[in-house]
Amino acid sequence: MEQLMQWKKAVFPDLLEKMAQRYNVLYTISLHEPVGRRAIVDRLRLPERLIRNELDTLQQLGFVTSSTKGMLMTAEGKDAIIQLHDYVRQLSGLTMLEQHLQEKLSLKKVIVVAGNSDEDMFVKQEIGRAAVHYLQTIIHKDVSIAVTGGTTMAAIAEAMVPFDTYRCLFLPARGGVGEKVENQANMIAAKMAEKEKGTYRLLHVPDPMSETLYQSFVNEPSVQETVQLIQKANIVIHGIGQALTMAKRRQTEDTVINMLEEKDALSEAFGYYFDKKGNVVHKVRTIGLQLEDLTDDKHVISVAGGCEKADAIVSYVQKKKTDVLITDEAAAKEILNINK
């Protein structure tokens, strides 16, 4: 298949590029319908005249229809997206990128979406949709899912849908980090449960906390009960942060930040800071999921995108605690260039 794709690109370069372009217009409409022409131009960053021509063609083909609110998909258009999805991914090189990244990072599975989430929020939304789609393929019974916070995790919550007849218990993997409420684990778990029509539990503890505060919370029966549920979660979905960025977000003392710099800390997850070889160089006091809780019986999904996250992703996956990585094209290409 890969060799055939290379021949097609060589013989019909313009045709294949046109097909991918038309697919992207159709796919954008499917994600945002009803959506106006101007919004499609902004999303795809293509000339308005080109988009207008593509929309006219898609309407003639019966794939989309126009309304006063914007463009809408038809049943034929939805079917076309399903049929073309894998082919277009191969055409764009994403399938090959996934394979190379999977080999380099020694992961069970890698999913790559097109674009750079550092530059386009739309790409972060795509990571969210890819994560939900992957969950749909692995959930075949009622399960419990522990989730961390962050903007990428919030994108997953936004994309969440019901999983057929199965219902999930969503749990915050940790307490609240000092950031926007909508990006905290508690809020993300609650939103996922609402959209999936499942249930959730909250963890009402700050993150991080002092030793004195930790001792006052850790023995609370309600906290203990929730932590036990978190530790037994079947699936864990978490983000990967850049070490110094996360330390500053937590308003970490300068002495600790200096120490992280001296030890070349690159990534952060679950309150642990890792160097480029995956060694733990620092840990903050938290209540919730700990690194040792990521046992083999759990399905661990790491999500992170953007060119700037490449070093952090490579750093964290060295710990061998991840089954699946969901990222974007920019991060994937940068990772493959590291130590090339």
Coordinates of C-alpha atoms in Angstrom, one line a residue:
M1 CA 0.0 0.0 0.0
E2 CA 2.8 2.4 0.9
Q3 CA 4.6 1.8 -2.4
L4 CA 1.3 2.2 -4.3
M5 CA 0.7 5.5 -2.6
Q6 CA 4.2 6.7 -3.6
W7 CA 3.5 5.8 -7.3
K8 CA 0.1 7.6 -7.2
K9 CA 1.8 10.8 -5.8
A10 CA 4.4 10.6 -8.5
V11 CA 2.0 10.1 -11.4
F12 CA -1.0 12.1 -10.2
P13 CA 0.4 14.8 -7.8
D14 CA -2.2 17.4 -8.6
L15 CA -5.1 15.0 -8.5
L16 CA -4.2 13.6 -5.0
E17 CA -3.6 17.1 -3.6
K18 CA -7.0 18.2 -4.9
M19 CA -8.7 15.2 -3.3
A20 CA -7.0 15.8 0.0
Q21 CA -8.0 19.5 -0.2
R22 CA -11.6 18.7 -1.0
Y23 CA -11.7 16.1 1.8
N24 CA -10.4 18.7 4.3
V25 CA -13.2 21.1 3.4
L26 CA -15.8 18.4 3.7
Y27 CA -14.4 17.2 7.0
T28 CA -14.3 20.8 8.4
I29 CA -18.0 21.1 7.6
S30 CA -18.8 17.8 9.4
L31 CA -17.1 19.0 12.5
H32 CA -18.6 22.5 12.7
E33 CA -22.0 22.3 10.9
P34 CA -23.8 24.5 10.3
V35 CA -20.8 26.6 9.3
G36 CA -20.3 29.6 7.1
R37 CA -17.9 30.0 4.2
R38 CA -15.9 32.6 6.1
A39 CA -15.4 30.3 9.0
I40 CA -14.1 27.5 6.7
V41 CA -11.6 29.9 5.1
D42 CA -10.3 30.9 8.6
R43 CA -10.1 27.2 9.7
L44 CA -8.2 26.0 6.6
R45 CA -6.3 29.2 5.8
L46 CA -7.1 28.8 2.1
P47 CA -8.1 31.5 -0.4
E48 CA -11.8 32.4 -0.2
R49 CA -12.2 31.9 -4.0
L50 CA -10.8 28.4 -3.7
I51 CA -13.2 27.5 -0.8
R52 CA -16.2 28.9 -2.7
N53 CA -15.3 26.7 -5.7
E54 CA -14.9 23.6 -3.5
L55 CA -18.3 24.3 -1.8
D56 CA -20.0 24.6 -5.2
T57 CA -18.5 21.3 -6.3
L58 CA -19.5 19.6 -3.0
Q59 CA -23.0 20.8 -3.4
Q60 CA -23.2 19.5 -7.0
L61 CA -22.0 16.1 -5.8
G62 CA -24.7 16.1 -3.1
F63 CA -22.3 15.9 -0.2
V64 CA -23.3 19.2 1.4
T65 CA -26.3 21.5 1.4
S66 CA -26.6 25.2 2.1
S67 CA -28.9 26.8 4.8
T68 CA -29.4 30.2 6.2
K69 CA -27.1 29.2 9.1
G70 CA -24.4 27.8 6.9
M71 CA -23.2 24.6 5.2
L72 CA -24.6 21.3 6.3
M73 CA -23.6 17.7 5.6
T74 CA -25.8 15.3 3.8
A75 CA -26.0 11.5 4.4
E76 CA -23.9 11.0 1.2
G77 CA -21.3 13.5 2.5
K78 CA -21.0 11.7 5.9
D79 CA -20.5 8.4 4.1
A80 CA -17.8 9.9 1.8
I81 CA -15.8 11.0 4.9
I82 CA -16.0 7.5 6.4
Q83 CA -14.9 5.9 3.2
L84 CA -12.0 8.4 2.5
H85 CA -10.7 8.8 6.1
D86 CA -7.9 6.1 6.1
Y87 CA -7.0 6.8 2.5
V88 CA -6.5 10.5 3.0
R89 CA -4.4 9.9 6.2
Q90 CA -2.1 7.6 4.1
L91 CA -2.0 10.2 1.4
S92 CA -1.0 12.9 3.8
G93 CA 1.7 10.8 5.4
L94 CA 0.1 10.6 8.8
T95 CA -0.1 6.8 8.8
M96 CA 3.6 6.5 8.0
L97 CA 4.4 9.1 10.7
E98 CA 2.5 7.1 13.3
Q99 CA 4.5 4.0 12.4
H100 CA 7.8 5.7 12.6
L101 CA 7.0 7.4 15.9
Q102 CA 5.7 4.1 17.4
E103 CA 9.0 2.4 16.6
K104 CA 11.1 5.3 17.9
L105 CA 9.3 5.6 21.2
S106 CA 8.6 1.8 21.6
L107 CA 4.9 2.4 22.2
K108 CA 2.0 0.0 21.5
K109 CA 0.1 2.6 19.5
V110 CA 0.5 6.2 18.3
I111 CA -2.2 8.4 16.8
V112 CA -1.2 11.6 14.9
V113 CA -3.6 14.3 13.8
A114 CA -2.6 16.9 11.1
G115 CA -1.3 20.3 12.1
N116 CA 0.4 22.1 15.0
S117 CA -1.7 22.8 18.2
D118 CA 0.8 25.5 19.2
E119 CA -0.5 27.6 16.3
D120 CA -4.0 26.4 15.8
M121 CA -6.6 25.6 18.5
F122 CA -8.5 23.7 15.9
V123 CA -5.7 21.0 16.0
K124 CA -6.0 20.7 19.8
Q125 CA -9.7 20.0 19.2
E126 CA -8.7 17.3 16.7
I127 CA -6.6 15.6 19.3
G128 CA -9.6 15.6 21.6
R129 CA -11.8 14.0 18.9
A130 CA -9.1 11.5 18.1
A131 CA -8.9 10.5 21.8
V132 CA -12.7 10.0 22.0
H133 CA -12.7 8.0 18.8
Y134 CA -10.0 5.8 20.2
L135 CA -11.9 5.3 23.4
Q136 CA -14.9 4.2 21.3
T137 CA -12.8 1.4 19.9
I138 CA -11.6 0.0 23.3
I139 CA -14.5 0.4 25.6
H140 CA -16.7 -2.7 25.5
K141 CA -18.0 -2.7 29.0
D142 CA -18.7 -0.2 31.9
V143 CA -15.3 1.2 33.0
S144 CA -13.8 3.8 35.3
I145 CA -11.6 6.5 33.7
A146 CA -9.2 8.7 35.6
V147 CA -8.3 12.0 33.9
T148 CA -5.9 14.9 34.6
G149 CA -6.3 18.5 33.8
G150 CA -5.0 20.9 31.1
T151 CA -6.2 22.4 27.9
T152 CA -5.8 19.3 25.8
M153 CA -7.8 17.3 28.3
A154 CA -10.4 20.0 28.2
A155 CA -10.6 19.4 24.4
I156 CA -11.3 15.7 25.0
A157 CA -14.1 16.6 27.4
E158 CA -15.6 18.9 24.8
A159 CA -15.5 16.1 22.2
M160 CA -16.9 13.4 24.5
V161 CA -19.9 11.4 23.3
P162 CA -21.9 8.4 24.8
F163 CA -20.3 5.0 24.4
D164 CA -23.3 3.0 23.0
T165 CA -24.9 1.2 26.0
Y166 CA -21.8 1.4 28.2
R167 CA -21.5 3.9 30.9
C168 CA -18.3 5.2 32.5
L169 CA -17.3 6.5 35.9
F170 CA -15.1 9.6 35.5
L171 CA -12.6 10.4 38.2
P172 CA -10.1 13.3 38.6
A173 CA -6.6 11.8 38.8
R174 CA -5.5 14.6 41.1
G175 CA -6.7 17.7 42.9
G176 CA -6.9 21.2 41.5
V177 CA -3.8 22.9 40.1
G178 CA -3.8 26.7 40.1
E179 CA -5.2 27.3 36.7
K180 CA -8.6 28.0 35.0
V181 CA -11.4 26.1 36.6
E182 CA -12.5 24.7 33.2
N183 CA -9.0 23.1 32.8
Q184 CA -8.9 21.4 36.2
A185 CA -9.3 17.6 36.5
N186 CA -12.5 17.9 38.6
M187 CA -14.3 20.0 36.0
I188 CA -13.0 17.9 33.1
A189 CA -14.2 14.6 34.8
A190 CA -17.6 16.2 35.4
K191 CA -18.0 17.5 31.9
M192 CA -16.9 14.1 30.4
A193 CA -19.5 12.4 32.5
E194 CA -22.2 14.8 31.5
K195 CA -21.5 14.3 27.8
E196 CA -21.0 10.6 28.0
K197 CA -24.1 10.3 30.2
G198 CA -22.0 8.5 32.8
T199 CA -21.2 9.4 36.5
Y200 CA -18.4 11.1 38.2
R201 CA -16.7 11.7 41.6
L202 CA -14.8 14.8 42.6
L203 CA -11.6 15.1 44.6
H204 CA -11.8 18.2 46.7
V205 CA -8.2 18.8 47.6
P206 CA -5.6 21.4 46.5
D207 CA -2.7 20.5 44.3
P208 CA 0.1 20.7 45.3
M209 CA 0.0 21.0 49.1
S210 CA 2.3 21.2 52.1
E211 CA 3.1 18.3 54.3
T212 CA 0.8 19.6 57.1
L213 CA -2.1 20.1 54.7
Y214 CA -1.5 16.7 53.1
Q215 CA -1.8 14.9 56.5
S216 CA -5.0 16.7 57.3
F217 CA -6.6 15.6 54.0
V218 CA -5.2 12.1 53.5
N219 CA -7.1 10.6 56.4
E220 CA -10.4 12.1 55.5
P221 CA -12.8 9.1 54.8
S222 CA -14.4 10.8 51.7
V223 CA -11.0 11.6 50.3
Q224 CA -9.7 8.1 51.0
E225 CA -12.8 6.6 49.2
T226 CA -12.3 8.7 46.1
V227 CA -8.6 8.0 46.0
Q228 CA -9.2 4.2 46.2
L229 CA -11.6 4.5 43.2
I230 CA -8.9 6.5 41.3
Q231 CA -6.3 3.9 42.0
K232 CA -8.6 1.2 40.6
A233 CA -9.4 3.1 37.4
N234 CA -9.4 0.9 34.2
I235 CA -8.3 3.7 31.9
V236 CA -6.1 6.7 32.6
I237 CA -5.9 9.7 30.2
H238 CA -3.4 12.4 31.0
G239 CA -1.5 15.3 29.6
I240 CA 2.2 15.8 29.5
G241 CA 3.5 19.2 30.6
Q242 CA 6.8 21.0 30.1
A243 CA 8.6 20.9 33.4
L244 CA 9.5 24.6 33.9
T245 CA 6.1 25.8 32.5
M246 CA 4.3 23.5 35.0
A247 CA 6.5 24.5 37.9
K248 CA 5.8 28.2 37.3
R249 CA 2.1 27.6 36.9
R250 CA 2.2 26.0 40.4
Q251 CA 4.0 29.1 41.7
T252 CA 6.9 26.9 42.7
E253 CA 9.7 28.4 44.8
D254 CA 12.7 29.8 43.0
T255 CA 15.0 27.3 44.7
V256 CA 13.0 24.4 43.3
I257 CA 12.9 25.9 39.8
N258 CA 16.6 26.4 39.9
M259 CA 17.0 22.8 40.9
L260 CA 14.8 21.7 38.0
E261 CA 16.9 23.7 35.6
E262 CA 20.2 22.3 37.0
K263 CA 18.9 18.7 36.6
D264 CA 17.6 19.4 33.1
A265 CA 14.0 18.6 33.9
L266 CA 12.0 18.5 30.7
S267 CA 8.5 17.0 31.4
E268 CA 5.9 16.8 34.1
A269 CA 3.0 14.4 34.7
F270 CA 1.1 13.4 37.9
G271 CA 3.2 15.8 39.9
Y272 CA 6.5 14.2 38.9
Y273 CA 9.2 15.9 37.0
F274 CA 11.4 14.0 34.6
D275 CA 14.8 14.5 32.9
K276 CA 15.4 13.5 29.2
K277 CA 16.1 9.9 30.2
G278 CA 12.8 9.6 32.1
N279 CA 14.4 9.8 35.6
V280 CA 12.3 11.4 38.3
V281 CA 14.2 14.5 39.5
H282 CA 11.5 16.0 41.7
K283 CA 8.0 15.3 43.0
V284 CA 5.4 17.6 44.5
R285 CA 3.1 16.4 47.3
T286 CA -0.2 15.5 45.8
I287 CA -3.2 13.4 46.6
G288 CA -4.5 11.2 43.8
L289 CA -2.9 9.0 41.1
Q290 CA 0.7 8.2 41.7
L291 CA 3.3 6.9 39.2
E292 CA 3.3 3.5 40.9
D293 CA -0.5 3.2 40.4
L294 CA 0.1 3.0 36.6
T295 CA 0.2 -0.8 36.6
D296 CA 0.0 -3.2 33.7
D297 CA -3.7 -3.8 34.1
K298 CA -4.4 -0.1 33.3
H299 CA -4.8 1.3 29.8
V300 CA -2.8 4.5 29.9
I301 CA -3.3 7.1 27.2
S302 CA -1.0 10.1 27.0
V303 CA -2.1 13.2 25.0
A304 CA 0.1 16.2 24.1
G305 CA 0.7 18.2 21.0
G306 CA 2.6 21.1 19.6
C307 CA 6.2 21.4 18.4
E308 CA 7.2 22.8 21.8
K309 CA 6.1 19.7 23.6
A310 CA 8.4 17.3 21.6
D311 CA 11.2 17.2 24.2
A312 CA 8.7 16.8 27.1
I313 CA 6.9 13.9 25.3
V314 CA 10.2 12.0 24.6
S315 CA 11.3 12.6 28.2
Y316 CA 8.1 11.2 29.8
V317 CA 7.6 8.2 27.6
Q318 CA 11.1 6.9 28.6
K319 CA 9.4 6.0 31.9
K320 CA 7.5 3.2 30.0
K321 CA 4.2 4.1 31.6
T322 CA 2.3 4.9 28.4
D323 CA 0.4 2.5 26.1
V324 CA -0.9 5.0 23.6
L325 CA 0.3 8.5 22.6
I326 CA -2.1 10.9 20.8
T327 CA -0.3 13.9 19.4
D328 CA -0.1 16.2 16.4
E329 CA 1.9 16.3 13.2
A330 CA 4.2 19.1 14.4
A331 CA 5.2 17.3 17.6
A332 CA 5.6 14.0 15.8
K333 CA 8.0 15.4 13.2
E334 CA 10.0 17.2 15.8
I335 CA 10.3 14.0 17.9
L336 CA 11.6 12.1 14.9
N337 CA 14.2 14.8 14.4
I338 CA 15.5 14.6 18.0
N339 CA 18.9 12.8 18.0
K340 CA 18.4 11.9 14.4

